[in-house]
Tab-separated table of C-alpha atoms in Angstrom:
chain	number	residue	atom	x	y	z
D	1	UNK	CA	0.113	0.004	0.067
D	2	UNK	CA	2.718	2.372	0.984
D	3	UNK	CA	4.632	1.542	-2.382
D	4	UNK	CA	1.207	2.328	-4.222
D	5	UNK	CA	0.876	5.646	-2.394
D	6	UNK	CA	4.446	6.362	-3.082
D	7	UNK	CA	3.933	5.712	-6.883
D	8	UNK	CA	0.766	7.908	-6.951
D	9	UNK	CA	2.705	10.777	-5.370
D	10	UNK	CA	5.259	10.695	-7.795
D	11	UNK	CA	2.987	10.678	-10.600
D	12	UNK	CA	1.316	13.542	-9.249
D	13	UNK	CA	4.621	15.439	-8.921
D	14	UNK	CA	5.476	14.533	-12.631
D	15	UNK	CA	1.986	15.695	-13.834
D	16	UNK	CA	2.371	19.215	-11.788
D	17	UNK	CA	6.079	19.604	-13.208
D	18	UNK	CA	4.634	18.661	-16.745
D	19	UNK	CA	1.730	21.224	-16.332
D	20	UNK	CA	4.230	23.914	-15.285
D	21	UNK	CA	6.278	23.347	-18.406
D	22	UNK	CA	3.109	23.525	-20.580
D	23	UNK	CA	2.129	26.842	-19.049
D	24	UNK	CA	5.631	28.200	-19.428
D	25	UNK	CA	5.618	26.969	-23.077
D	26	UNK	CA	1.962	28.299	-23.778
D	27	UNK	CA	2.882	31.576	-22.519
D	28	UNK	CA	5.818	31.842	-24.767
D	29	UNK	CA	3.848	30.849	-27.889
D	30	UNK	CA	0.918	32.704	-27.027
D	31	UNK	CA	0.598	35.352	-29.893
D	32	UNK	CA	-0.672	38.802	-29.097
D	33	UNK	CA	-4.260	39.190	-28.096
D	34	UNK	CA	-4.948	41.889	-30.689
D	35	UNK	CA	-7.280	44.846	-30.362
D	36	UNK	CA	-9.416	44.925	-27.145
D	37	UNK	CA	-13.234	44.381	-27.676
D	38	UNK	CA	-15.604	47.326	-26.764
D	39	UNK	CA	-18.626	46.852	-24.625
D	40	UNK	CA	-21.003	46.435	-27.614
D	41	UNK	CA	-18.977	43.558	-28.918
D	42	UNK	CA	-18.666	41.895	-25.639
D	43	UNK	CA	-22.499	41.995	-25.013
D	44	UNK	CA	-22.913	40.543	-28.449
D	45	UNK	CA	-20.693	37.731	-27.428
D	46	UNK	CA	-22.521	37.295	-24.152
D	47	UNK	CA	-25.801	36.767	-26.098
D	48	UNK	CA	-24.131	34.326	-28.529
D	49	UNK	CA	-22.633	32.308	-25.690
D	50	UNK	CA	-26.205	32.090	-23.837
D	51	UNK	CA	-27.898	31.197	-27.121
D	52	UNK	CA	-25.546	28.588	-28.216
D	53	UNK	CA	-24.368	26.998	-25.034
D	54	UNK	CA	-21.735	24.542	-25.424
D	55	UNK	CA	-21.766	24.803	-29.201
D	56	UNK	CA	-20.550	28.447	-28.913
D	57	UNK	CA	-16.716	29.194	-30.283
D	58	UNK	CA	-14.889	31.527	-27.970
D	59	UNK	CA	-12.967	34.013	-30.098
D	60	UNK	CA	-9.325	33.810	-30.022
D	61	UNK	CA	-8.819	37.251	-28.369
D	62	UNK	CA	-10.852	36.263	-25.371
D	63	UNK	CA	-8.565	33.275	-24.760
D	64	UNK	CA	-5.625	35.480	-24.759
D	65	UNK	CA	-6.670	38.639	-23.057
D	66	UNK	CA	-7.234	38.594	-19.460
D	67	UNK	CA	-8.688	41.909	-19.453
D	68	UNK	CA	-11.614	41.494	-21.908
D	69	UNK	CA	-12.169	38.000	-20.508
D	70	UNK	CA	-12.738	39.422	-17.157
D	71	UNK	CA	-15.249	42.023	-18.630
D	72	UNK	CA	-16.956	39.045	-20.543
D	73	UNK	CA	-17.124	37.032	-17.510
D	74	UNK	CA	-18.668	39.759	-15.351
D	75	UNK	CA	-21.441	40.457	-18.138
D	76	UNK	CA	-21.956	36.797	-18.234
D	77	UNK	CA	-22.406	36.399	-14.481
D	78	UNK	CA	-25.038	39.401	-14.679
D	79	UNK	CA	-24.246	42.910	-13.608
D	80	UNK	CA	-26.158	44.756	-10.704
D	81	UNK	CA	-29.115	46.998	-11.819
D	82	UNK	CA	-28.290	50.750	-11.617
D	83	UNK	CA	-30.688	52.501	-9.402
D	84	UNK	CA	-31.934	55.867	-10.387
D	85	UNK	CA	-30.668	57.527	-7.457
D	86	UNK	CA	-27.059	56.200	-7.995
D	87	UNK	CA	-27.447	57.391	-11.612
D	88	UNK	CA	-28.371	60.943	-10.454
D	89	UNK	CA	-25.431	61.000	-8.054
D	90	UNK	CA	-22.935	60.221	-10.988
D	91	UNK	CA	-24.650	62.541	-13.382
D	92	UNK	CA	-24.347	65.483	-10.800
D	93	UNK	CA	-20.774	64.769	-10.490
D	94	UNK	CA	-20.194	66.549	-13.727
D	95	UNK	CA	-22.002	69.616	-12.704
D	96	UNK	CA	-19.808	69.677	-9.478
D	97	UNK	CA	-16.739	69.446	-11.726
D	98	UNK	CA	-17.751	72.283	-13.867
D	99	UNK	CA	-18.696	74.546	-10.829
D	100	UNK	CA	-15.001	73.671	-9.405
D	101	UNK	CA	-13.621	74.633	-12.934
D	102	UNK	CA	-15.366	77.859	-13.135
D	103	UNK	CA	-13.842	78.899	-9.728
D	104	UNK	CA	-10.213	78.634	-11.015
D	105	UNK	CA	-8.302	81.876	-10.604
D	106	UNK	CA	-6.907	83.372	-13.880
D	107	UNK	CA	-3.546	82.024	-14.700
D	108	UNK	CA	-1.608	85.084	-15.919
D	109	UNK	CA	-1.467	88.505	-13.950
D	110	UNK	CA	0.773	91.280	-15.296
D	111	UNK	CA	2.126	94.143	-13.150
D	112	UNK	CA	3.749	97.228	-14.614
D	113	UNK	CA	7.513	97.599	-14.283
D	114	UNK	CA	7.452	101.186	-13.021
D	115	UNK	CA	7.592	101.068	-9.205
D	116	UNK	CA	5.874	104.203	-8.736
D	117	UNK	CA	2.915	103.363	-10.763
D	118	UNK	CA	3.125	99.996	-8.818
D	119	UNK	CA	2.910	101.602	-5.369
D	120	UNK	CA	0.151	103.798	-6.449
D	121	UNK	CA	-1.696	100.834	-7.613
D	122	UNK	CA	-1.061	98.859	-4.586
D	123	UNK	CA	-2.445	101.724	-2.469
D	124	UNK	CA	-5.568	101.750	-4.498
D	125	UNK	CA	-5.706	97.924	-4.210
D	126	UNK	CA	-5.453	97.960	-0.529
D	127	UNK	CA	-8.219	100.807	-0.286
D	128	UNK	CA	-10.661	98.780	-2.491
D	129	UNK	CA	-9.861	95.679	-0.668
D	130	UNK	CA	-10.645	97.280	2.801
D	131	UNK	CA	-13.888	98.578	1.338
D	132	UNK	CA	-14.898	95.248	0.066
D	133	UNK	CA	-14.207	93.541	3.300
D	134	UNK	CA	-16.170	96.239	4.985
D	135	UNK	CA	-19.024	95.687	2.414
D	136	UNK	CA	-18.809	91.835	2.742
D	137	UNK	CA	-18.935	92.099	6.505
D	138	UNK	CA	-22.169	94.161	6.210
D	139	UNK	CA	-23.432	91.863	3.698
D	140	UNK	CA	-22.938	88.916	5.824
D	141	UNK	CA	-24.655	90.442	8.681
D	142	UNK	CA	-27.829	90.773	6.912
D	143	UNK	CA	-27.235	87.548	5.321
D	144	UNK	CA	-29.612	85.246	7.192
D	145	UNK	CA	-33.410	86.257	7.783
D	146	UNK	CA	-36.132	84.504	9.382
D	147	UNK	CA	-38.563	84.054	6.348
D	148	UNK	CA	-41.505	82.448	8.255
D	149	UNK	CA	-42.582	81.553	11.724
D	150	UNK	CA	-41.037	82.903	14.910
D	151	UNK	CA	-37.975	81.955	17.301
D	152	UNK	CA	-37.525	82.621	20.817
D	153	UNK	CA	-34.070	84.061	21.903
D	154	UNK	CA	-32.045	83.285	25.001
D	155	UNK	CA	-33.743	85.450	27.868
D	156	UNK	CA	-37.281	85.199	26.332
D	157	UNK	CA	-37.108	87.762	23.462
D	158	UNK	CA	-38.851	86.907	20.221
D	159	UNK	CA	-37.720	86.974	16.611
D	160	UNK	CA	-40.452	87.692	14.176
D	161	UNK	CA	-40.374	86.806	10.322
D	162	UNK	CA	-38.255	89.305	8.341
D	163	UNK	CA	-35.679	89.762	11.378
D	164	UNK	CA	-32.059	89.271	10.769
D	165	UNK	CA	-30.829	86.179	12.586
D	166	UNK	CA	-27.938	86.744	14.878
D	167	UNK	CA	-24.978	84.765	14.570
D	168	UNK	CA	-23.805	82.190	17.461
D	169	UNK	CA	-27.216	82.612	19.230
D	170	UNK	CA	-29.144	79.494	20.259
D	171	UNK	CA	-32.660	79.868	18.797
D	172	UNK	CA	-35.728	77.934	19.983
D	173	UNK	CA	-38.334	77.290	17.301
D	174	UNK	CA	-41.652	77.052	19.438
D	175	UNK	CA	-43.383	76.574	16.042
D	176	UNK	CA	-42.252	75.612	12.610
D	177	UNK	CA	-39.953	78.300	11.010
D	178	UNK	CA	-37.812	78.872	7.884
D	179	UNK	CA	-34.498	80.861	7.680
D	180	UNK	CA	-33.068	81.929	4.416
D	181	UNK	CA	-29.685	83.043	3.339
D	182	UNK	CA	-28.872	85.664	0.694
D	183	UNK	CA	-27.770	82.749	-1.744
D	184	UNK	CA	-31.237	81.240	-1.473
D	185	UNK	CA	-30.394	78.451	0.969
D	186	UNK	CA	-32.911	77.588	3.324
D	187	UNK	CA	-33.198	75.791	6.602
D	188	UNK	CA	-36.575	74.929	7.936
D	189	UNK	CA	-36.925	74.342	11.599
D	190	UNK	CA	-39.491	71.982	13.068
D	191	UNK	CA	-41.265	72.864	16.055
D	192	UNK	CA	-39.181	72.427	19.339
D	193	UNK	CA	-35.930	72.722	17.438
D	194	UNK	CA	-32.900	74.383	19.136
D	195	UNK	CA	-30.388	75.674	16.753
D	196	UNK	CA	-27.663	78.204	16.317
D	197	UNK	CA	-25.913	79.546	13.025
D	198	UNK	CA	-22.304	80.547	12.474
D	199	UNK	CA	-21.125	82.203	9.481
D	200	UNK	CA	-17.286	82.621	8.761
D	201	UNK	CA	-15.805	85.555	6.876
D	202	UNK	CA	-14.769	83.173	4.020
D	203	UNK	CA	-18.432	82.278	3.586
D	204	UNK	CA	-18.609	78.751	5.108
D	205	UNK	CA	-21.843	78.273	7.296
D	206	UNK	CA	-22.200	75.860	10.442
D	207	UNK	CA	-25.799	75.105	11.592
D	208	UNK	CA	-25.288	73.723	15.134
D	209	UNK	CA	-28.557	71.549	15.695
D	210	UNK	CA	-28.707	70.800	19.314
D	211	UNK	CA	-32.014	69.061	19.326
D	212	UNK	CA	-34.883	68.714	16.967
D	213	UNK	CA	-35.285	68.632	13.146
D	214	UNK	CA	-34.221	70.723	10.119
D	215	UNK	CA	-34.546	70.344	6.326
D	216	UNK	CA	-31.818	72.198	4.560
D	217	UNK	CA	-31.890	73.091	0.946
D	218	UNK	CA	-28.542	74.275	-0.086
D	219	UNK	CA	-27.826	75.953	-3.386
D	220	UNK	CA	-24.532	74.810	-5.041
D	221	UNK	CA	-21.448	76.297	-3.436
D	222	UNK	CA	-17.785	76.621	-4.259
D	223	UNK	CA	-15.817	73.868	-2.109
D	224	UNK	CA	-14.304	76.506	-0.086
D	225	UNK	CA	-17.592	77.677	1.202
D	226	UNK	CA	-18.764	74.528	3.122
D	227	UNK	CA	-22.306	74.320	4.636
D	228	UNK	CA	-22.180	72.053	7.699
D	229	UNK	CA	-24.838	70.793	10.082
D	230	UNK	CA	-23.149	70.055	13.309
D	231	UNK	CA	-25.025	67.656	15.336
D	232	UNK	CA	-24.020	66.033	18.879
D	233	UNK	CA	-23.067	62.788	17.339
D	234	UNK	CA	-21.335	63.989	14.135
D	235	UNK	CA	-21.563	66.524	11.274
D	236	UNK	CA	-22.972	66.593	7.667
D	237	UNK	CA	-21.130	68.543	4.997
D	238	UNK	CA	-23.111	69.545	1.844
D	239	UNK	CA	-22.508	70.824	-1.460
D	240	UNK	CA	-25.659	71.565	-3.188
D	241	UNK	CA	-28.552	69.543	-2.049
D	242	UNK	CA	-31.697	68.945	0.076
D	243	UNK	CA	-31.594	66.698	3.080
D	244	UNK	CA	-33.023	66.345	6.654
D	245	UNK	CA	-31.061	66.255	9.683
D	246	UNK	CA	-32.811	64.945	12.920
D	247	UNK	CA	-31.913	64.431	16.592
D	248	UNK	CA	-33.741	61.399	17.405
D	249	UNK	CA	-34.876	59.336	20.388
D	250	UNK	CA	-34.781	55.445	20.365
D	251	UNK	CA	-38.153	55.316	18.365
D	252	UNK	CA	-36.786	57.573	15.931
D	253	UNK	CA	-39.063	60.597	16.769
D	254	UNK	CA	-37.535	64.045	17.004
D	255	UNK	CA	-35.998	64.563	20.400
D	256	UNK	CA	-36.857	67.787	22.411
D	257	UNK	CA	-35.053	67.187	25.651
D	258	UNK	CA	-32.139	65.514	27.052
D	259	UNK	CA	-29.107	64.017	25.096
D	260	UNK	CA	-29.533	62.705	21.501
D	261	UNK	CA	-29.665	58.999	21.163
D	262	UNK	CA	-29.408	59.045	17.462
D	263	UNK	CA	-29.175	61.425	14.528
D	264	UNK	CA	-30.759	60.619	11.220
D	265	UNK	CA	-29.699	62.262	8.081
D	266	UNK	CA	-32.212	61.665	4.971
D	267	UNK	CA	-31.134	63.047	1.453
D	268	UNK	CA	-33.740	63.913	-1.211
D	269	UNK	CA	-31.271	65.672	-3.754
D	270	UNK	CA	-27.630	65.830	-4.296
D	271	UNK	CA	-25.045	64.410	-1.971
D	272	UNK	CA	-24.042	65.039	1.520
D	273	UNK	CA	-20.868	63.814	3.455
D	274	UNK	CA	-21.638	62.347	6.978
D	275	UNK	CA	-18.924	62.084	9.498
D	276	UNK	CA	-18.819	60.522	13.059
D	277	UNK	CA	-15.215	60.445	14.557
D	278	UNK	CA	-13.155	58.520	12.039
D	279	UNK	CA	-16.010	57.097	10.147
D	280	UNK	CA	-17.301	58.812	7.049
D	281	UNK	CA	-19.960	58.067	4.407
D	282	UNK	CA	-21.308	59.709	1.418
D	283	UNK	CA	-25.275	59.721	1.415
D	284	UNK	CA	-27.155	60.176	-2.031
D	285	UNK	CA	-30.569	60.761	-2.987
D	286	UNK	CA	-32.982	58.289	-1.534
D	287	UNK	CA	-30.580	57.293	1.248
D	288	UNK	CA	-30.450	57.594	4.871
D	289	UNK	CA	-27.639	57.750	7.427
D	290	UNK	CA	-27.974	56.725	10.897
D	291	UNK	CA	-25.417	57.936	13.566
D	292	UNK	CA	-25.829	56.150	17.082
D	293	UNK	CA	-24.747	57.097	20.506
D	294	UNK	CA	-24.816	53.513	21.773
D	295	UNK	CA	-23.354	51.385	20.146
D	296	UNK	CA	-21.275	54.207	18.491
D	297	UNK	CA	-21.570	53.722	14.731
D	298	UNK	CA	-22.579	55.084	11.261
D	299	UNK	CA	-25.066	53.165	8.989
D	300	UNK	CA	-26.060	54.103	5.511
D	301	UNK	CA	-29.348	52.621	4.122
D	302	UNK	CA	-31.835	53.247	1.509
D	303	UNK	CA	-34.668	55.368	2.860
D	304	UNK	CA	-38.289	54.220	2.884
D	305	UNK	CA	-40.143	57.277	3.258
D	306	UNK	CA	-40.588	59.637	0.233
D	307	UNK	CA	-39.371	63.178	0.420
D	308	UNK	CA	-41.300	65.935	1.982
M	1	UNK	CA	-12.886	49.970	-33.952
M	2	UNK	CA	-12.635	52.095	-37.111
M	3	UNK	CA	-13.721	50.716	-40.496
M	4	UNK	CA	-12.217	52.356	-43.516
M	5	UNK	CA	-13.548	51.874	-46.860
M	6	UNK	CA	-11.845	53.708	-50.014
M	7	UNK	CA	-13.844	54.887	-52.855
M	8	UNK	CA	-11.861	56.366	-55.396
M	9	UNK	CA	-10.298	59.294	-53.737
M	10	UNK	CA	-12.673	59.501	-50.859
M	11	UNK	CA	-11.968	57.704	-47.540
M	12	UNK	CA	-14.960	57.012	-45.535
M	13	UNK	CA	-14.241	56.250	-41.994
M	14	UNK	CA	-16.780	54.691	-39.529
M	15	UNK	CA	-16.270	55.219	-35.868
M	16	UNK	CA	-17.484	52.620	-33.223
M	17	UNK	CA	-20.318	53.757	-30.823
M	18	UNK	CA	-17.526	53.988	-28.039
M	19	UNK	CA	-15.164	56.199	-30.138
M	20	UNK	CA	-18.159	58.546	-31.037
M	21	UNK	CA	-19.347	58.787	-27.198
M	22	UNK	CA	-15.425	59.472	-26.198
M	23	UNK	CA	-15.469	62.324	-28.896
M	24	UNK	CA	-18.636	64.001	-27.636
M	25	UNK	CA	-17.466	63.456	-24.045
M	26	UNK	CA	-14.177	65.291	-24.752
M	27	UNK	CA	-16.192	67.964	-26.671
M	28	UNK	CA	-18.248	68.487	-23.445
M	29	UNK	CA	-21.613	67.422	-25.030
M	30	UNK	CA	-24.043	67.777	-22.167
M	31	UNK	CA	-25.889	64.294	-23.051
M	32	UNK	CA	-22.690	62.419	-23.365
M	33	UNK	CA	-21.893	62.110	-19.645
M	34	UNK	CA	-25.383	60.762	-18.778
M	35	UNK	CA	-25.117	58.143	-21.545
M	36	UNK	CA	-21.643	57.374	-20.461
M	37	UNK	CA	-22.752	56.652	-16.873
M	38	UNK	CA	-25.905	54.828	-17.995
M	39	UNK	CA	-23.902	52.428	-20.164
M	40	UNK	CA	-20.988	51.545	-18.219
M	41	UNK	CA	-22.076	51.708	-14.364
M	42	UNK	CA	-23.611	48.146	-14.456
M	43	UNK	CA	-20.418	46.705	-15.836
M	44	UNK	CA	-18.234	48.546	-13.428
M	45	UNK	CA	-20.458	47.852	-10.312
M	46	UNK	CA	-20.074	43.995	-11.271
M	47	UNK	CA	-16.298	44.401	-11.896
M	48	UNK	CA	-15.977	46.408	-8.192
M	49	UNK	CA	-18.030	43.399	-6.668
M	50	UNK	CA	-15.652	40.659	-8.411
M	51	UNK	CA	-12.658	42.550	-7.031
M	52	UNK	CA	-13.829	42.767	-3.523
M	53	UNK	CA	-14.797	39.078	-3.577
M	54	UNK	CA	-11.212	38.239	-4.880
M	55	UNK	CA	-9.694	39.799	-1.573
M	56	UNK	CA	-12.539	37.751	0.356
M	57	UNK	CA	-14.485	40.764	1.274
M	58	UNK	CA	-18.276	40.525	0.935
M	59	UNK	CA	-19.248	44.048	-0.019
M	60	UNK	CA	-22.707	45.732	-0.155
M	61	UNK	CA	-24.088	47.691	-2.615
M	62	UNK	CA	-23.128	51.131	-1.313
M	63	UNK	CA	-19.388	49.944	-1.306
M	64	UNK	CA	-19.538	49.262	-5.046
M	65	UNK	CA	-21.338	52.480	-5.854
M	66	UNK	CA	-18.877	54.573	-3.740
M	67	UNK	CA	-16.182	52.874	-5.799
M	68	UNK	CA	-17.836	53.558	-9.154
M	69	UNK	CA	-18.642	57.154	-8.368
M	70	UNK	CA	-14.949	57.613	-7.554
M	71	UNK	CA	-14.186	56.005	-11.133
M	72	UNK	CA	-16.320	58.711	-12.481
M	73	UNK	CA	-14.830	61.386	-10.710
M	74	UNK	CA	-11.338	60.222	-11.724
M	75	UNK	CA	-12.621	60.783	-15.468
M	76	UNK	CA	-13.570	64.131	-14.783
M	77	UNK	CA	-10.306	65.332	-13.149
M	78	UNK	CA	-7.829	67.481	-14.863
M	79	UNK	CA	-10.395	68.833	-17.543
M	80	UNK	CA	-11.147	65.006	-18.501
M	81	UNK	CA	-7.343	64.167	-19.132
M	82	UNK	CA	-7.953	60.537	-19.009
M	83	UNK	CA	-10.880	60.871	-21.535
M	84	UNK	CA	-8.718	62.898	-23.742
M	85	UNK	CA	-6.066	60.224	-23.612
M	86	UNK	CA	-8.362	57.302	-24.314
M	87	UNK	CA	-9.678	59.171	-27.428
M	88	UNK	CA	-6.134	59.471	-28.695
M	89	UNK	CA	-5.024	55.952	-27.822
M	90	UNK	CA	-7.915	53.846	-27.496
M	91	UNK	CA	-8.226	51.102	-24.775
M	92	UNK	CA	-11.108	52.740	-22.960
M	93	UNK	CA	-12.796	49.666	-21.459
M	94	UNK	CA	-9.343	48.311	-20.220
M	95	UNK	CA	-8.775	51.745	-18.548
M	96	UNK	CA	-12.165	51.728	-16.750
M	97	UNK	CA	-11.546	48.187	-15.601
M	98	UNK	CA	-8.040	49.104	-14.160
M	99	UNK	CA	-9.468	52.153	-12.372
M	100	UNK	CA	-12.359	50.233	-10.983
M	101	UNK	CA	-9.829	47.618	-9.520
M	102	UNK	CA	-7.546	50.257	-8.127
M	103	UNK	CA	-10.490	52.315	-6.417
M	104	UNK	CA	-11.716	49.071	-4.996
M	105	UNK	CA	-8.430	48.265	-3.436
M	106	UNK	CA	-8.327	51.965	-2.116
M	107	UNK	CA	-11.552	51.225	-0.353
M	108	UNK	CA	-10.183	48.013	1.185
M	109	UNK	CA	-7.233	49.786	2.458
M	110	UNK	CA	-8.971	52.850	3.673
M	111	UNK	CA	-11.153	50.558	5.789
M	112	UNK	CA	-7.949	48.523	6.758
M	113	UNK	CA	-9.752	45.461	5.461
M	114	UNK	CA	-6.791	44.609	3.385
M	115	UNK	CA	-3.475	43.814	5.034
M	116	UNK	CA	-0.677	41.470	4.397
M	117	UNK	CA	-0.056	39.398	7.432
M	118	UNK	CA	3.463	39.207	8.689
M	119	UNK	CA	3.229	35.482	9.037
M	120	UNK	CA	2.198	35.056	5.304
M	121	UNK	CA	5.322	37.164	4.204
M	122	UNK	CA	7.345	35.125	6.006
M	123	UNK	CA	5.982	31.687	4.912
M	124	UNK	CA	5.741	32.482	1.251
M	125	UNK	CA	8.169	30.618	-0.998
M	126	UNK	CA	9.136	31.564	-4.430
M	127	UNK	CA	7.646	28.930	-6.853
M	128	UNK	CA	10.480	27.245	-8.593
M	129	UNK	CA	10.842	28.566	-12.335
M	130	UNK	CA	9.983	25.569	-14.773
M	131	UNK	CA	12.711	23.973	-16.730
M	132	UNK	CA	13.122	26.135	-19.645
M	133	UNK	CA	12.102	24.563	-23.216
M	134	UNK	CA	14.809	24.405	-25.657
M	135	UNK	CA	13.949	26.549	-28.810
M	136	UNK	CA	13.494	23.561	-31.155
M	137	UNK	CA	11.095	21.879	-28.980
M	138	UNK	CA	9.123	25.152	-28.425
M	139	UNK	CA	8.758	25.271	-32.307
M	140	UNK	CA	6.755	22.046	-32.137
M	141	UNK	CA	4.377	23.225	-29.586
M	142	UNK	CA	1.965	25.136	-31.783
M	143	UNK	CA	1.655	22.415	-34.080
M	144	UNK	CA	0.891	20.067	-31.477
M	145	UNK	CA	-1.636	22.389	-29.959
M	146	UNK	CA	-3.163	22.569	-33.573
M	147	UNK	CA	-3.935	18.779	-33.250
M	148	UNK	CA	-6.518	19.495	-30.445
M	149	UNK	CA	-10.072	20.241	-31.201
M	150	UNK	CA	-11.263	23.940	-30.679
M	151	UNK	CA	-13.117	23.040	-27.608
M	152	UNK	CA	-9.887	21.057	-26.092
M	153	UNK	CA	-7.700	23.857	-26.853
M	154	UNK	CA	-10.017	26.397	-25.483
M	155	UNK	CA	-10.126	24.545	-22.224
M	156	UNK	CA	-6.376	24.065	-22.103
M	157	UNK	CA	-5.775	27.668	-22.685
M	158	UNK	CA	-8.504	28.858	-20.255
M	159	UNK	CA	-7.211	26.431	-17.519
M	160	UNK	CA	-3.400	26.706	-18.016
M	161	UNK	CA	-3.007	30.393	-19.604
M	162	UNK	CA	-5.895	32.201	-17.914
M	163	UNK	CA	-5.825	30.170	-14.579
M	164	UNK	CA	-9.543	29.680	-14.663
M	165	UNK	CA	-11.390	27.330	-12.223
M	166	UNK	CA	-13.591	24.552	-13.300
M	167	UNK	CA	-16.716	26.309	-12.556
M	168	UNK	CA	-15.533	29.378	-14.163
M	169	UNK	CA	-14.685	27.555	-17.426
M	170	UNK	CA	-18.048	26.038	-17.357
M	171	UNK	CA	-19.731	29.493	-17.223
M	172	UNK	CA	-17.529	30.841	-19.983
M	173	UNK	CA	-17.781	28.020	-22.296
M	174	UNK	CA	-20.804	25.961	-21.627
M	175	UNK	CA	-18.952	22.850	-21.342
M	176	UNK	CA	-20.398	20.847	-18.350
M	177	UNK	CA	-18.419	20.799	-15.098
M	178	UNK	CA	-17.804	17.132	-14.948
M	179	UNK	CA	-16.475	16.971	-18.649
M	180	UNK	CA	-13.653	19.529	-17.954
M	181	UNK	CA	-11.160	17.326	-15.942
M	182	UNK	CA	-11.546	14.292	-18.564
M	183	UNK	CA	-11.142	16.669	-21.501
M	184	UNK	CA	-8.000	18.384	-19.968
M	185	UNK	CA	-6.666	14.948	-19.167
M	186	UNK	CA	-7.404	13.793	-22.848
M	187	UNK	CA	-5.679	16.894	-24.423
M	188	UNK	CA	-2.636	16.536	-22.282
M	189	UNK	CA	-2.287	12.909	-23.641
M	190	UNK	CA	-2.715	14.194	-27.039
M	191	UNK	CA	0.054	16.367	-26.534
M	192	UNK	CA	2.245	14.078	-25.124
M	193	UNK	CA	1.785	11.684	-27.979
M	194	UNK	CA	2.432	14.534	-30.578
M	195	UNK	CA	5.578	15.634	-28.990
M	196	UNK	CA	6.830	12.324	-28.107
M	197	UNK	CA	9.642	12.826	-30.680
M	198	UNK	CA	11.103	15.803	-28.610
M	199	UNK	CA	12.591	15.979	-25.054
M	200	UNK	CA	9.405	18.031	-23.881
M	201	UNK	CA	7.086	15.287	-24.926
M	202	UNK	CA	9.148	12.736	-23.264
M	203	UNK	CA	9.212	14.834	-20.096
M	204	UNK	CA	5.351	15.406	-20.117
């Protein structure tokens, strides 16, 4: 029996060695694969393979080209369906890239060689820049207004519709309210929402959602002017979209008191980036992200409810 | 693929659908981007899924969608540099495949799901090089392969050259799974017989 096993092992080793020599020889004799096949040709081959079964003759190129063979095999196995939400997400990438391209500064800037002229010009530039900064600060001061509803200020004061919203002050929406930025972006506050708005000189906006429910409709912005909704459990960064952020209790209802147990982000249009500690995810239309306190985590799933 | 038809002094050039789409993309045709995404996203999602699986990772749909979205983003970078290059040099689909594989690996690395364990590095042993085949024996091999039937030759090349598993060969060729082993054995026997006059044949 031992002799038979030994003989079988030797036979197997010879077979393996023979196979290796054959592979080496085949690799050297293999002719170049030739032109790659395009998608239409591959799909046609898949149809032929499925129609003819074992009688189908595989083209020479597919035998020799790992790249085309992999694509062919992927198509044959069946590719995933492309959802409308994912398609819209990918189509919107082109619009984002065009916006970024339009923001590029000019490539060439000429200055006069005469130093006196240059000094006078520099003085004019400084004066204009100073005036522009003052104008921008004045502009920013009136940039956020309460469009509808009323909110309560700390100390009991009331802000009515039409009022300018102060920066960095925690507002309590006792009834649904809507704020509007000068660029047309809006933030709708549900009843019993506590929120504050922070605007930087560079144009970035941070909405600090302490508790409650906000729906933000954000017009496309340059990448440098981020629109961020900050929550107790994480933040949502936006570039042109419409989405809801809700500080929720265990049942998923908006939480009006105590610590947030979970934060839910639901996207209706565009894409947002949701971050919790080191975890980050992109959430597209028709998707929902949930940030949890216990156990700590970030989960993205398909949204069930329709957009408001 | 470009077909060229000469009629007297006129040269008529017909472009493939892929070539026409690339031209429209480089020319910033508004509808071309949507057409590109609609046409190729399914294949790229499938390729991403295959790549994740090859690294032993059971991926979700959002994982593959993130990968493909990143591929599309790469195509738009630097004023569509990659698209312009494919317009000039061709190989559009292989380029998309390579990008998809790389972005999939990026995701695995970012999530620290793909690491090379130290023990594996230590234990890996270089495979011995097969014995070199003398030139005169190598010349006999194509003729020997030519004695195989098309079906036998397909199986030999898919198994030995493309290193496909039996179940993959079944899917690719339609040959029943339990026929592949015997067909390969029969093919090797034929090659052995054909090359029996040379040293290579005696060794096999």
